[in-house]
Amino acid sequence: MTDEQRPASPDNNTPALAFDGVSKSFGDRKILDNISFSIGTGEVLCILGRSGTGKSVTLKLMIGLLKADAGKVLAMGDDVATLDGVGLSKMRRKMGFLFQSAALFDSLSVWDNLALPLHRLNQTRSPGEIKDAVEEALEQVGLEKDGGKMPGALSGGMQKRAGLARALVLHPQVLLIDEPSSGLDRITASEIDDLLLKLKTEQHTTMAVVTHDIHGARRLADKFVVLDQSRLLAFGTPGELDARGDQHLNQFISETGQ
Amino acid sequence: MAGSDTAPIQRQACVRSVLTNFFGFLGQVTLFGIAAIRDVFRPPFEFEYLMNQMYEVGVGSLSLMLTSGFALGVVMTLHTRSTLVQFGAEAQIPAFQAMAFFNEIGPLVAGLLLSGRVGAGIGAELANMRATEQIDAIETLSVDSFKFLVVTRVIACTVMLPLLTIFMDAAGMFGGFASEHITSNLSWQLYITRAFSNLAVANFIPPTLKTAVFGYLIGTISCFFGYNTNRGSDGVRSASTNSVVVSSLVVILADVLLVKLIFFVFPDRAI
């Protein structure tokens, strides 16, 4: 592991991820309206809300796949909107992204999917080191025997785990995860949650997780962001949100998680 | 009365809109193609993926080119024989065949076949990758998706089409020989001697090299439609269709310009 890849120790003084008055629209449709929140290094943020309220858009803004119409998106101290191609590439090397659909490259085997970023970004690595890194990531998600398979030959849950392995293979400091448990059975979903919890406690990986699984979110999250109708309904620790005693919010969170 | 007054204005607005869209599209494709050329020389170089694409474009299209070339060669010889026999000029069939294939039929048909087979494939593949967020995934891995997906495909089409054209020319000549051999028992040696008696290198090289331009156009246009779509399965369908239609049309139009250019550079061939 190089210094660049090594996860930083927990430090909540500098926000690892922050939104400052962020708005985003697609055509006439407002997706996010003046959203502000921040989390420190090593913290886990769970983003909750009904479908279509801009949760996935929030993640894509964080990694610079989309640009905000207004406001600032900060990732590890960088203003994402001001980064050029090289700056964006450097920032993304410290981040991992698991897409809702896993988004594996269907023309490459699972093994090659994981090796691709290692070949491109760590050209000084020997083939043996790349092999070790890929096998380590596959083992983390329990797919050590499935590396040779093509993505089309995997079940939805296995594709999700392969996607997570690809996000982990570069040992990111920040992990962005879009619905890790959607389409998975309870046992596999719980295994994924355990893995994320391990990354949080052992490697202090900063995470932003979009989820509908409220039980998993409560196990994992240091902070909740609750989105409703393009606005920020609530932001805070689970304890803070519970302590508010806001029945509407509690009901919304529990309904969102169903 | 008011309606008849506004009709010319509406027509003007409609014409202006069509022209704006057309030139807007032309500008976007041109910039896309220029960016592809510029990025060829910018590291990192995707040699491994480029080899995969060259294999896919070249080896994957070879059987189509050979079969089509052979069939075209047979058909052309059958047609020319029935005409030339009337003038007692059937001895000229091999020369006619060689001239037609090397100058025009081989390069143009190879270009059109490639735009059908590879252009549709590239358009559909990239559009599907866009729809399933695979291109976004490549970006999140700090890999330049344009260099990785577009530049490699444009190079593969540009390099492989001239080679495929040579195979198509050879298959066409062989088809012509097979037809002549069955009809008049013409020997292979005599067929080749007659075919190449009036053919100079200048007859062969420029038309074959012009297919590199066809390949570049097919790769660029197909990648443009596939890479820039964002409309799910409907986008995949339209990217595939547009790739074939537009690249075929552009190949034919480019052929007109390139033939004029070849005649300008080699004026003795324009006679």
Short mmCIF file of C-alpha atoms in Angstrom, two decimals:
data_model
loop_
_atom_site.label_atom_id
_atom_site.label_comp_id
_atom_site.label_asym_id
_atom_site.label_seq_id
_atom_site.Cartn_x
_atom_site.Cartn_y
_atom_site.Cartn_z
CA MET A 1 0.00 0.00 0.00
CA THR A 2 1.47 3.40 -0.98
CA ASP A 3 1.15 6.52 1.18
CA GLU A 4 -1.44 7.88 -1.23
CA GLN A 5 -3.60 4.79 -0.84
CA ARG A 6 -3.19 4.44 2.91
CA PRO A 7 -6.36 5.47 4.74
CA ALA A 8 -5.93 8.53 6.87
CA SER A 9 -6.37 8.28 10.60
CA PRO A 10 -9.63 9.67 11.99
CA ASP A 11 -9.57 13.44 12.03
CA ASN A 12 -12.83 15.27 12.25
CA ASN A 13 -11.40 18.80 11.99
CA THR A 14 -11.27 18.87 8.17
CA PRO A 15 -14.43 17.70 6.44
CA ALA A 16 -13.76 14.70 4.23
CA LEU A 17 -16.96 15.36 2.32
CA ALA A 18 -19.03 18.53 2.43
CA PHE A 19 -21.95 20.09 0.58
CA ASP A 20 -22.37 23.85 0.93
CA GLY A 21 -25.64 25.16 -0.48
CA VAL A 22 -25.62 22.66 -3.36
CA SER A 23 -28.43 22.71 -5.93
CA LYS A 24 -28.85 20.50 -8.97
CA SER A 25 -31.54 20.35 -11.63
CA PHE A 26 -32.12 18.24 -14.72
CA GLY A 27 -34.05 20.46 -17.12
CA ASP A 28 -36.99 21.91 -15.24
CA ARG A 29 -36.82 19.24 -12.55
CA LYS A 30 -35.10 20.31 -9.35
CA ILE A 31 -33.29 17.34 -7.81
CA LEU A 32 -31.36 19.00 -4.97
CA ASP A 33 -32.19 22.40 -3.52
CA ASN A 34 -29.68 24.23 -1.32
CA ILE A 35 -28.28 21.14 0.46
CA SER A 36 -25.58 21.59 3.12
CA PHE A 37 -23.88 19.00 5.31
CA SER A 38 -20.39 17.72 6.08
CA ILE A 39 -18.66 14.68 7.55
CA GLY A 40 -15.17 14.26 8.94
CA THR A 41 -12.48 11.77 7.99
CA GLY A 42 -13.32 8.23 9.06
CA GLU A 43 -17.02 8.98 9.49
CA VAL A 44 -19.84 7.12 7.77
CA LEU A 45 -22.74 9.08 6.32
CA CYS A 46 -25.94 7.27 5.39
CA ILE A 47 -28.17 9.08 2.93
CA LEU A 48 -31.84 8.22 3.31
CA GLY A 49 -34.87 9.26 1.33
CA ARG A 50 -37.56 8.08 -1.02
CA SER A 51 -36.67 6.94 -4.54
CA GLY A 52 -35.99 9.84 -6.90
CA THR A 53 -35.04 12.35 -4.21
CA GLY A 54 -31.46 12.82 -5.45
CA LYS A 55 -29.53 10.33 -3.30
CA SER A 56 -27.54 8.84 -6.19
CA VAL A 57 -27.07 12.33 -7.65
CA THR A 58 -25.53 13.35 -4.31
CA LEU A 59 -22.91 10.60 -4.64
CA LYS A 60 -22.19 11.47 -8.29
CA LEU A 61 -21.66 15.10 -7.32
CA MET A 62 -19.15 14.00 -4.66
CA ILE A 63 -16.97 12.18 -7.20
CA GLY A 64 -17.38 14.77 -9.95
CA LEU A 65 -19.46 12.70 -12.38
CA LEU A 66 -22.02 15.53 -12.22
CA LYS A 67 -21.51 19.22 -11.60
CA ALA A 68 -23.59 21.23 -9.18
CA ASP A 69 -25.62 24.13 -10.60
CA ALA A 70 -24.96 26.15 -7.44
CA GLY A 71 -23.01 25.76 -4.21
CA LYS A 72 -19.79 23.94 -3.42
CA VAL A 73 -19.00 20.23 -3.24
CA LEU A 74 -15.83 19.56 -1.24
CA ALA A 75 -14.10 16.17 -1.29
CA MET A 76 -10.99 15.77 0.88
CA GLY A 77 -10.52 19.54 0.87
CA ASP A 78 -10.84 19.95 -2.92
CA ASP A 79 -13.62 21.97 -4.50
CA VAL A 80 -14.72 19.35 -7.02
CA ALA A 81 -16.12 21.91 -9.51
CA THR A 82 -12.78 23.71 -9.86
CA LEU A 83 -10.69 20.59 -10.57
CA ASP A 84 -9.41 20.03 -14.11
CA GLY A 85 -9.07 16.56 -15.64
CA VAL A 86 -5.76 15.82 -13.90
CA GLY A 87 -6.99 17.12 -10.54
CA LEU A 88 -10.19 15.14 -10.82
CA SER A 89 -8.22 12.01 -11.68
CA LYS A 90 -5.94 12.49 -8.64
CA MET A 91 -8.95 12.98 -6.38
CA ARG A 92 -10.69 9.89 -7.75
CA ARG A 93 -7.63 7.74 -7.03
CA LYS A 94 -8.44 8.22 -3.35
CA MET A 95 -12.09 7.32 -3.83
CA GLY A 96 -14.02 4.16 -4.57
CA PHE A 97 -17.53 4.03 -6.02
CA LEU A 98 -20.00 1.18 -5.96
CA PHE A 99 -22.83 1.77 -8.43
CA GLN A 100 -26.36 0.63 -7.75
CA SER A 101 -26.15 -1.70 -10.77
CA ALA A 102 -22.50 -2.61 -9.97
CA ALA A 103 -21.59 -1.35 -13.49
CA LEU A 104 -19.01 -4.07 -14.11
CA PHE A 105 -17.42 -4.00 -17.57
CA ASP A 106 -19.29 -6.82 -19.25
CA SER A 107 -16.55 -7.51 -21.80
CA LEU A 108 -14.00 -8.26 -19.05
CA SER A 109 -13.89 -11.07 -16.48
CA VAL A 110 -14.36 -10.22 -12.80
CA TRP A 111 -10.61 -10.60 -12.30
CA ASP A 112 -9.85 -8.20 -15.18
CA ASN A 113 -12.44 -5.75 -13.87
CA LEU A 114 -10.45 -5.52 -10.64
CA ALA A 115 -7.04 -5.54 -12.34
CA LEU A 116 -7.95 -2.72 -14.76
CA PRO A 117 -7.46 0.21 -12.33
CA LEU A 118 -4.32 -1.43 -10.92
CA HIS A 119 -2.78 -1.76 -14.39
CA ARG A 120 -3.68 1.83 -15.28
CA LEU A 121 -2.83 3.60 -12.04
CA ASN A 122 -0.04 1.53 -10.57
CA GLN A 123 2.10 0.78 -13.55
CA THR A 124 5.11 0.20 -11.31
CA ARG A 125 3.37 -2.79 -9.74
CA SER A 126 4.58 -6.20 -10.82
CA PRO A 127 2.08 -8.75 -12.16
CA GLY A 128 2.52 -10.67 -8.90
CA GLU A 129 1.58 -7.64 -6.81
CA ILE A 130 -1.47 -6.99 -8.98
CA LYS A 131 -2.50 -10.64 -8.61
CA ASP A 132 -2.17 -10.41 -4.83
CA ALA A 133 -4.18 -7.17 -4.68
CA VAL A 134 -6.98 -8.60 -6.84
CA GLU A 135 -7.12 -11.84 -4.86
CA GLU A 136 -7.18 -9.92 -1.57
CA ALA A 137 -10.12 -7.79 -2.75
CA LEU A 138 -12.01 -10.82 -4.08
CA GLU A 139 -11.45 -12.65 -0.81
CA GLN A 140 -12.81 -9.67 1.14
CA VAL A 141 -16.16 -10.02 -0.63
CA GLY A 142 -16.15 -13.84 -0.76
CA LEU A 143 -15.65 -14.18 -4.51
CA GLU A 144 -12.18 -15.74 -4.49
CA LYS A 145 -13.40 -18.65 -6.65
CA ASP A 146 -15.31 -16.52 -9.14
CA GLY A 147 -12.59 -14.27 -10.56
CA GLY A 148 -12.55 -16.03 -13.92
CA LYS A 149 -16.28 -15.62 -14.52
CA MET A 150 -17.78 -12.98 -16.79
CA PRO A 151 -20.15 -10.49 -15.11
CA GLY A 152 -23.09 -11.88 -17.11
CA ALA A 153 -22.57 -15.26 -15.45
CA LEU A 154 -22.93 -13.82 -11.93
CA SER A 155 -26.12 -13.34 -9.93
CA GLY A 156 -27.17 -9.79 -9.01
CA GLY A 157 -25.78 -10.17 -5.51
CA MET A 158 -22.46 -11.51 -6.77
CA GLN A 159 -22.21 -8.65 -9.26
CA LYS A 160 -22.76 -6.23 -6.38
CA ARG A 161 -19.99 -7.88 -4.38
CA ALA A 162 -17.67 -7.85 -7.40
CA GLY A 163 -18.43 -4.15 -7.84
CA LEU A 164 -17.57 -3.58 -4.18
CA ALA A 165 -14.32 -5.50 -4.62
CA ARG A 166 -13.43 -3.26 -7.57
CA ALA A 167 -14.17 -0.19 -5.44
CA LEU A 168 -11.93 -1.56 -2.67
CA VAL A 169 -9.00 -2.76 -4.77
CA LEU A 170 -7.21 0.61 -4.67
CA HIS A 171 -7.70 0.93 -0.88
CA PRO A 172 -9.68 4.16 -1.15
CA GLN A 173 -9.75 6.76 1.61
CA VAL A 174 -13.35 7.59 0.73
CA LEU A 175 -15.91 5.02 -0.36
CA LEU A 176 -19.17 6.05 -2.05
CA ILE A 177 -21.75 3.29 -2.09
CA ASP A 178 -25.09 3.35 -3.87
CA GLU A 179 -27.57 0.93 -2.28
CA PRO A 180 -25.21 -1.90 -1.23
CA SER A 181 -28.03 -4.21 -0.14
CA SER A 182 -30.58 -3.68 -2.91
CA GLY A 183 -31.42 -6.94 -4.64
CA LEU A 184 -29.56 -9.01 -2.04
CA ASP A 185 -30.93 -11.57 0.39
CA ARG A 186 -30.78 -10.72 4.10
CA ILE A 187 -27.73 -12.90 4.78
CA THR A 188 -25.66 -11.44 1.91
CA ALA A 189 -26.81 -7.92 2.79
CA SER A 190 -25.72 -8.51 6.37
CA GLU A 191 -22.33 -9.81 5.16
CA ILE A 192 -21.87 -6.65 3.09
CA ASP A 193 -22.79 -4.54 6.13
CA ASP A 194 -20.24 -6.47 8.22
CA LEU A 195 -17.58 -5.80 5.61
CA LEU A 196 -18.38 -2.08 5.54
CA LEU A 197 -18.35 -2.00 9.34
CA LYS A 198 -14.93 -3.66 9.29
CA LEU A 199 -13.64 -1.05 6.83
CA LYS A 200 -14.95 1.64 9.13
CA THR A 201 -13.50 0.31 12.38
CA GLU A 202 -10.21 -1.16 11.12
CA GLN A 203 -9.26 1.11 8.22
CA HIS A 204 -11.20 4.24 9.20
CA THR A 205 -12.52 4.54 5.66
CA THR A 206 -14.78 7.53 5.16
CA MET A 207 -18.04 6.42 3.57
CA ALA A 208 -21.17 7.89 2.08
CA VAL A 209 -23.80 5.20 1.72
CA VAL A 210 -27.15 5.53 -0.02
CA THR A 211 -29.46 2.96 1.47
CA HIS A 212 -33.04 1.95 2.12
CA ASP A 213 -31.95 -0.54 4.77
CA ILE A 214 -32.56 1.41 7.97
CA HIS A 215 -31.28 -1.41 10.23
CA GLY A 216 -28.00 -1.62 8.34
CA ALA A 217 -27.78 2.17 8.33
CA ARG A 218 -28.18 2.34 12.10
CA ARG A 219 -25.35 -0.18 12.55
CA LEU A 220 -23.06 1.70 10.20
CA ALA A 221 -23.83 5.40 10.30
CA ASP A 222 -22.18 8.15 12.29
CA LYS A 223 -24.49 10.63 10.62
CA PHE A 224 -27.74 10.58 8.65
CA VAL A 225 -28.76 12.84 5.81
CA VAL A 226 -32.48 12.62 5.11
CA LEU A 227 -33.67 14.00 1.77
CA ASP A 228 -37.26 14.71 0.87
CA GLN A 229 -38.63 16.46 -2.22
CA SER A 230 -35.19 17.83 -3.19
CA ARG A 231 -34.66 19.40 0.25
CA LEU A 232 -32.63 18.41 3.29
CA LEU A 233 -35.18 17.15 5.80
CA ALA A 234 -32.66 16.34 8.52
CA PHE A 235 -28.92 15.99 9.15
CA GLY A 236 -27.24 14.71 12.30
CA THR A 237 -26.18 11.65 14.24
CA PRO A 238 -28.80 8.92 14.66
CA GLY A 239 -28.94 9.81 18.36
CA GLU A 240 -29.56 13.49 17.61
CA LEU A 241 -32.35 12.69 15.18
CA ASP A 242 -33.96 10.28 17.67
CA ALA A 243 -33.65 12.85 20.45
CA ARG A 244 -35.61 15.39 18.43
CA GLY A 245 -38.69 13.32 19.04
CA ASP A 246 -39.98 14.42 15.64
CA GLN A 247 -42.66 11.86 14.88
CA HIS A 248 -42.91 12.90 11.23
CA LEU A 249 -39.15 12.46 10.76
CA ASN A 250 -39.06 9.13 12.59
CA GLN A 251 -42.00 7.86 10.56
CA PHE A 252 -40.38 9.12 7.34
CA ILE A 253 -37.12 7.35 8.16
CA SER A 254 -38.83 4.09 9.02
CA GLU A 255 -41.04 4.26 5.89
CA THR A 256 -38.04 5.06 3.69
CA GLY A 257 -36.29 2.05 5.09
CA GLN A 258 -39.10 -0.35 4.28
CA MET B 1 -54.41 37.20 -43.56
CA ALA B 2 -52.24 37.16 -40.49
CA GLY B 3 -51.62 33.44 -41.07
CA SER B 4 -50.28 33.99 -44.59
CA ASP B 5 -48.05 36.82 -43.29
CA THR B 6 -46.42 34.58 -40.70
CA ALA B 7 -45.93 31.55 -42.99
CA PRO B 8 -42.64 32.76 -44.57
CA ILE B 9 -41.31 33.66 -41.12
CA GLN B 10 -42.18 30.19 -39.83
CA ARG B 11 -40.49 28.61 -42.86
CA GLN B 12 -37.39 30.72 -42.27
CA ALA B 13 -37.34 29.72 -38.60
CA CYS B 14 -37.74 26.07 -39.57
CA VAL B 15 -34.89 26.26 -42.13
CA ARG B 16 -32.73 28.12 -39.60
CA SER B 17 -33.43 25.45 -36.97
CA VAL B 18 -32.55 22.61 -39.37
CA LEU B 19 -29.34 24.34 -40.45
CA THR B 20 -28.38 25.15 -36.86
CA ASN B 21 -28.91 21.52 -35.83
CA PHE B 22 -26.99 20.21 -38.84
CA PHE B 23 -23.98 22.47 -38.41
CA GLY B 24 -24.10 22.00 -34.64
CA PHE B 25 -23.91 18.23 -35.15
CA LEU B 26 -21.15 18.63 -37.75
CA GLY B 27 -19.15 20.79 -35.36
CA GLN B 28 -19.56 18.36 -32.47
CA VAL B 29 -18.49 15.34 -34.55
CA THR B 30 -15.52 17.29 -35.94
CA LEU B 31 -14.33 18.30 -32.46
CA PHE B 32 -14.85 14.71 -31.29
CA GLY B 33 -12.72 13.43 -34.19
CA ILE B 34 -10.00 16.03 -33.58
CA ALA B 35 -9.91 15.10 -29.89
CA ALA B 36 -9.49 11.44 -30.89
CA ILE B 37 -6.47 12.30 -33.08
CA ARG B 38 -4.96 14.53 -30.39
CA ASP B 39 -5.33 11.85 -27.71
CA VAL B 40 -3.54 9.25 -29.83
CA PHE B 41 -0.28 10.97 -28.90
CA ARG B 42 -1.11 11.58 -25.23
CA PRO B 43 0.00 8.97 -22.66
CA PRO B 44 -0.94 6.58 -21.19
CA PHE B 45 -1.10 4.39 -24.31
CA GLU B 46 -3.66 1.61 -24.14
CA PHE B 47 -1.69 -0.97 -26.18
CA GLU B 48 -3.33 -4.05 -24.70
CA TYR B 49 -6.88 -2.79 -25.20
CA LEU B 50 -5.93 -1.46 -28.65
CA MET B 51 -4.76 -4.94 -29.67
CA ASN B 52 -8.10 -6.36 -28.50
CA GLN B 53 -9.95 -3.80 -30.58
CA MET B 54 -7.77 -4.44 -33.65
CA TYR B 55 -8.46 -8.14 -33.30
CA GLU B 56 -12.17 -7.49 -32.92
CA VAL B 57 -12.32 -5.15 -35.93
CA GLY B 58 -9.82 -6.97 -38.15
CA VAL B 59 -10.13 -10.69 -37.49
CA GLY B 60 -13.82 -10.34 -36.64
CA SER B 61 -14.56 -8.80 -40.06
CA LEU B 62 -12.23 -10.96 -42.15
CA SER B 63 -14.67 -13.72 -43.09
CA LEU B 64 -17.28 -11.14 -44.11
CA MET B 65 -14.77 -9.36 -46.34
CA LEU B 66 -13.47 -12.57 -47.93
CA THR B 67 -16.93 -13.98 -48.62
CA SER B 68 -18.31 -10.71 -49.95
CA GLY B 69 -15.21 -10.06 -52.06
CA PHE B 70 -15.33 -13.53 -53.61
CA ALA B 71 -19.05 -13.27 -54.42
CA LEU B 72 -18.65 -9.77 -55.87
CA GLY B 73 -15.70 -10.97 -57.96
CA VAL B 74 -17.79 -13.79 -59.44
CA VAL B 75 -20.78 -11.55 -60.14
CA MET B 76 -18.70 -8.79 -61.69
CA THR B 77 -16.96 -11.20 -64.03
CA LEU B 78 -20.28 -12.70 -65.11
CA HIS B 79 -21.62 -9.24 -65.94
CA THR B 80 -18.50 -7.94 -67.72
CA ARG B 81 -18.11 -11.16 -69.73
CA SER B 82 -21.60 -10.88 -71.23
CA THR B 83 -20.79 -7.32 -72.39
CA LEU B 84 -17.16 -7.73 -73.46
CA VAL B 85 -17.87 -10.91 -75.44
CA GLN B 86 -20.00 -8.84 -77.83
CA PHE B 87 -16.85 -6.86 -78.74
CA GLY B 88 -14.53 -9.85 -78.73
CA ALA B 89 -12.71 -8.35 -75.77
CA GLU B 90 -13.12 -11.12 -73.20
CA ALA B 91 -9.33 -11.24 -72.83
CA GLN B 92 -9.65 -7.89 -71.05
CA ILE B 93 -11.86 -9.31 -68.29
CA PRO B 94 -8.99 -9.83 -65.78
CA ALA B 95 -7.63 -6.31 -66.37
CA PHE B 96 -11.10 -4.83 -66.06
CA GLN B 97 -11.70 -6.81 -62.88
CA ALA B 98 -8.40 -5.69 -61.33
CA MET B 99 -8.94 -2.05 -62.25
CA ALA B 100 -12.49 -2.00 -60.88
CA PHE B 101 -11.64 -3.85 -57.66
CA PHE B 102 -8.43 -2.08 -56.74
CA ASN B 103 -9.67 1.39 -57.65
CA GLU B 104 -13.17 1.47 -56.32
CA ILE B 105 -15.16 -1.64 -55.56
CA GLY B 106 -12.78 -3.12 -53.00
CA PRO B 107 -12.20 0.08 -50.97
CA LEU B 108 -15.80 1.30 -51.09
CA VAL B 109 -17.51 -2.01 -50.38
CA ALA B 110 -15.01 -2.79 -47.61
CA GLY B 111 -15.80 0.61 -46.07
CA LEU B 112 -19.55 0.05 -46.28
CA LEU B 113 -19.30 -3.46 -44.88
CA LEU B 114 -17.18 -2.22 -41.98
CA SER B 115 -19.63 0.57 -41.22
CA GLY B 116 -22.40 -2.03 -41.14
CA ARG B 117 -20.65 -4.63 -39.03
CA VAL B 118 -18.28 -2.67 -36.81
CA GLY B 119 -20.02 0.73 -36.85
CA ALA B 120 -23.28 -0.71 -35.57
CA GLY B 121 -21.40 -2.78 -33.00
CA ILE B 122 -19.39 0.16 -31.68
CA GLY B 123 -22.46 2.42 -31.51
CA ALA B 124 -24.52 -0.19 -29.67
CA GLU B 125 -21.70 -1.28 -27.34
CA LEU B 126 -20.76 2.21 -26.19
CA ALA B 127 -24.40 3.28 -25.87
CA ASN B 128 -25.06 0.21 -23.73
CA MET B 129 -22.00 1.00 -21.61
CA ARG B 130 -23.32 4.54 -21.14
CA ALA B 131 -26.82 3.29 -20.25
CA THR B 132 -25.49 0.79 -17.69
CA GLU B 133 -23.10 3.34 -16.11
CA GLN B 134 -20.00 1.40 -17.22
CA ILE B 135 -18.50 4.57 -18.73
CA ASP B 136 -19.13 6.43 -15.46
CA ALA B 137 -17.48 3.50 -13.64
CA ILE B 138 -14.38 3.83 -15.83
CA GLU B 139 -14.21 7.53 -14.95
CA THR B 140 -14.51 6.83 -11.21
CA LEU B 141 -11.47 4.52 -11.53
CA SER B 142 -9.41 7.50 -12.78
CA VAL B 143 -9.21 5.94 -16.23
CA ASP B 144 -9.81 8.35 -19.12
CA SER B 145 -12.87 6.74 -20.74
CA PHE B 146 -12.42 8.70 -23.97
CA LYS B 147 -8.87 7.45 -24.47
CA PHE B 148 -9.73 3.97 -23.31
CA LEU B 149 -12.92 3.43 -25.31
CA VAL B 150 -12.96 5.92 -28.18
CA VAL B 151 -9.33 6.42 -29.22
CA THR B 152 -8.60 2.69 -29.29
CA ARG B 153 -11.63 1.99 -31.50
CA VAL B 154 -10.87 4.86 -33.89
CA ILE B 155 -7.27 3.66 -34.29
CA ALA B 156 -8.41 0.06 -34.77
CA CYS B 157 -10.83 1.04 -37.57
CA THR B 158 -8.24 3.33 -39.22
CA VAL B 159 -5.48 0.72 -39.24
CA MET B 160 -7.52 -2.38 -39.98
CA LEU B 161 -9.70 -1.18 -42.86
CA PRO B 162 -6.80 -0.84 -45.36
CA LEU B 163 -5.68 -4.36 -44.44
CA LEU B 164 -9.20 -5.71 -44.81
CA THR B 165 -9.45 -3.95 -48.18
CA ILE B 166 -6.37 -5.84 -49.39
CA PHE B 167 -8.04 -9.11 -48.40
CA MET B 168 -11.26 -8.05 -50.11
CA ASP B 169 -9.36 -7.14 -53.32
CA ALA B 170 -7.60 -10.50 -53.26
CA ALA B 171 -10.86 -12.39 -52.68
CA GLY B 172 -12.52 -10.43 -55.52
CA MET B 173 -9.70 -11.30 -57.89
CA PHE B 174 -9.89 -14.93 -56.85
CA GLY B 175 -13.68 -14.91 -57.37
CA GLY B 176 -13.16 -13.45 -60.84
CA PHE B 177 -10.58 -16.12 -61.65
CA ALA B 178 -12.86 -18.92 -60.40
CA SER B 179 -15.66 -17.66 -62.63
CA GLU B 180 -13.37 -17.32 -65.66
CA HIS B 181 -11.73 -20.68 -65.05
CA ILE B 182 -15.09 -22.46 -64.97
CA THR B 183 -16.37 -20.60 -68.05
CA SER B 184 -13.30 -20.54 -70.31
CA ASN B 185 -10.74 -22.77 -68.53
CA LEU B 186 -8.40 -19.75 -68.16
CA SER B 187 -5.23 -20.58 -66.21
CA TRP B 188 -4.31 -18.81 -62.98
CA GLN B 189 -1.00 -17.63 -64.40
CA LEU B 190 -2.58 -16.07 -67.50
CA TYR B 191 -5.36 -14.51 -65.45
CA ILE B 192 -2.85 -12.82 -63.13
CA THR B 193 -0.62 -11.72 -66.02
CA ARG B 194 -3.56 -10.10 -67.80
CA ALA B 195 -4.97 -8.62 -64.59
CA PHE B 196 -1.78 -6.82 -63.65
CA SER B 197 -0.55 -5.96 -67.17
CA ASN B 198 -1.90 -2.41 -67.05
CA LEU B 199 -1.86 -1.92 -63.28
CA ALA B 200 0.75 0.34 -61.69
CA VAL B 201 1.52 0.69 -57.99
CA ALA B 202 -0.19 4.09 -58.15
CA ASN B 203 -3.41 2.29 -59.09
CA PHE B 204 -3.29 0.24 -55.95
CA ILE B 205 -1.71 2.30 -53.14
CA PRO B 206 -3.81 5.51 -53.05
CA PRO B 207 -7.21 3.78 -53.23
CA THR B 208 -6.16 1.36 -50.49
CA LEU B 209 -4.80 4.14 -48.30
CA LYS B 210 -7.97 6.16 -48.71
CA THR B 211 -9.76 3.45 -46.74
CA ALA B 212 -7.74 4.57 -43.70
CA VAL B 213 -9.77 7.79 -43.94
CA PHE B 214 -12.95 5.71 -44.26
CA GLY B 215 -11.93 3.74 -41.16
CA TYR B 216 -11.25 6.94 -39.22
CA LEU B 217 -14.65 8.35 -40.21
CA ILE B 218 -16.49 5.11 -39.34
CA GLY B 219 -14.73 4.85 -35.96
CA THR B 220 -15.27 8.51 -35.09
CA ILE B 221 -18.95 8.67 -36.11
CA SER B 222 -19.87 5.35 -34.46
CA CYS B 223 -18.05 6.26 -31.24
CA PHE B 224 -19.67 9.71 -31.27
CA PHE B 225 -23.20 8.29 -31.36
CA GLY B 226 -22.47 5.56 -28.81
CA TYR B 227 -20.40 7.63 -26.37
CA ASN B 228 -22.75 10.62 -26.26
CA THR B 229 -26.10 8.89 -25.98
CA ASN B 230 -27.91 8.92 -22.66
CA ARG B 231 -31.35 7.49 -23.30
CA GLY B 232 -31.30 3.90 -22.08
CA SER B 233 -32.34 1.12 -24.45
CA ASP B 234 -33.85 3.63 -26.90
CA GLY B 235 -30.45 5.34 -26.99
CA VAL B 236 -28.76 2.01 -27.79
CA ARG B 237 -31.14 1.43 -30.71
CA SER B 238 -30.75 4.93 -32.16
CA ALA B 239 -26.96 4.96 -31.64
CA SER B 240 -26.67 1.69 -33.53
CA THR B 241 -28.90 2.83 -36.40
CA ASN B 242 -27.37 6.31 -36.67
CA SER B 243 -23.86 4.87 -36.62
CA VAL B 244 -24.56 2.72 -39.67
CA VAL B 245 -26.63 5.24 -41.63
CA VAL B 246 -24.42 8.28 -41.07
CA SER B 247 -21.07 6.50 -41.39
CA SER B 248 -22.17 4.75 -44.62
CA LEU B 249 -23.34 8.04 -46.09
CA VAL B 250 -20.19 9.86 -45.02
CA VAL B 251 -17.99 7.09 -46.49
CA ILE B 252 -19.71 7.47 -49.87
CA LEU B 253 -19.43 11.28 -49.76
CA ALA B 254 -15.81 11.12 -48.63
CA ASP B 255 -15.10 8.73 -51.50
CA VAL B 256 -16.11 11.42 -54.00
CA LEU B 257 -13.71 13.92 -52.45
CA LEU B 258 -10.88 11.42 -52.07
CA VAL B 259 -11.16 10.20 -55.68
CA LYS B 260 -10.94 13.83 -56.82
CA LEU B 261 -7.93 14.28 -54.56
CA ILE B 262 -6.23 11.16 -55.95
CA PHE B 263 -6.82 12.43 -59.51
CA PHE B 264 -5.36 15.77 -58.49
CA VAL B 265 -2.23 14.19 -57.02
CA PHE B 266 -1.89 11.56 -59.79
CA PRO B 267 -3.28 13.41 -62.88
CA ASP B 268 -2.24 10.62 -65.30
CA ARG B 269 -4.82 8.35 -63.66
CA ALA B 270 -7.68 10.79 -64.35
CA ILE B 271 -7.65 10.12 -68.09
#
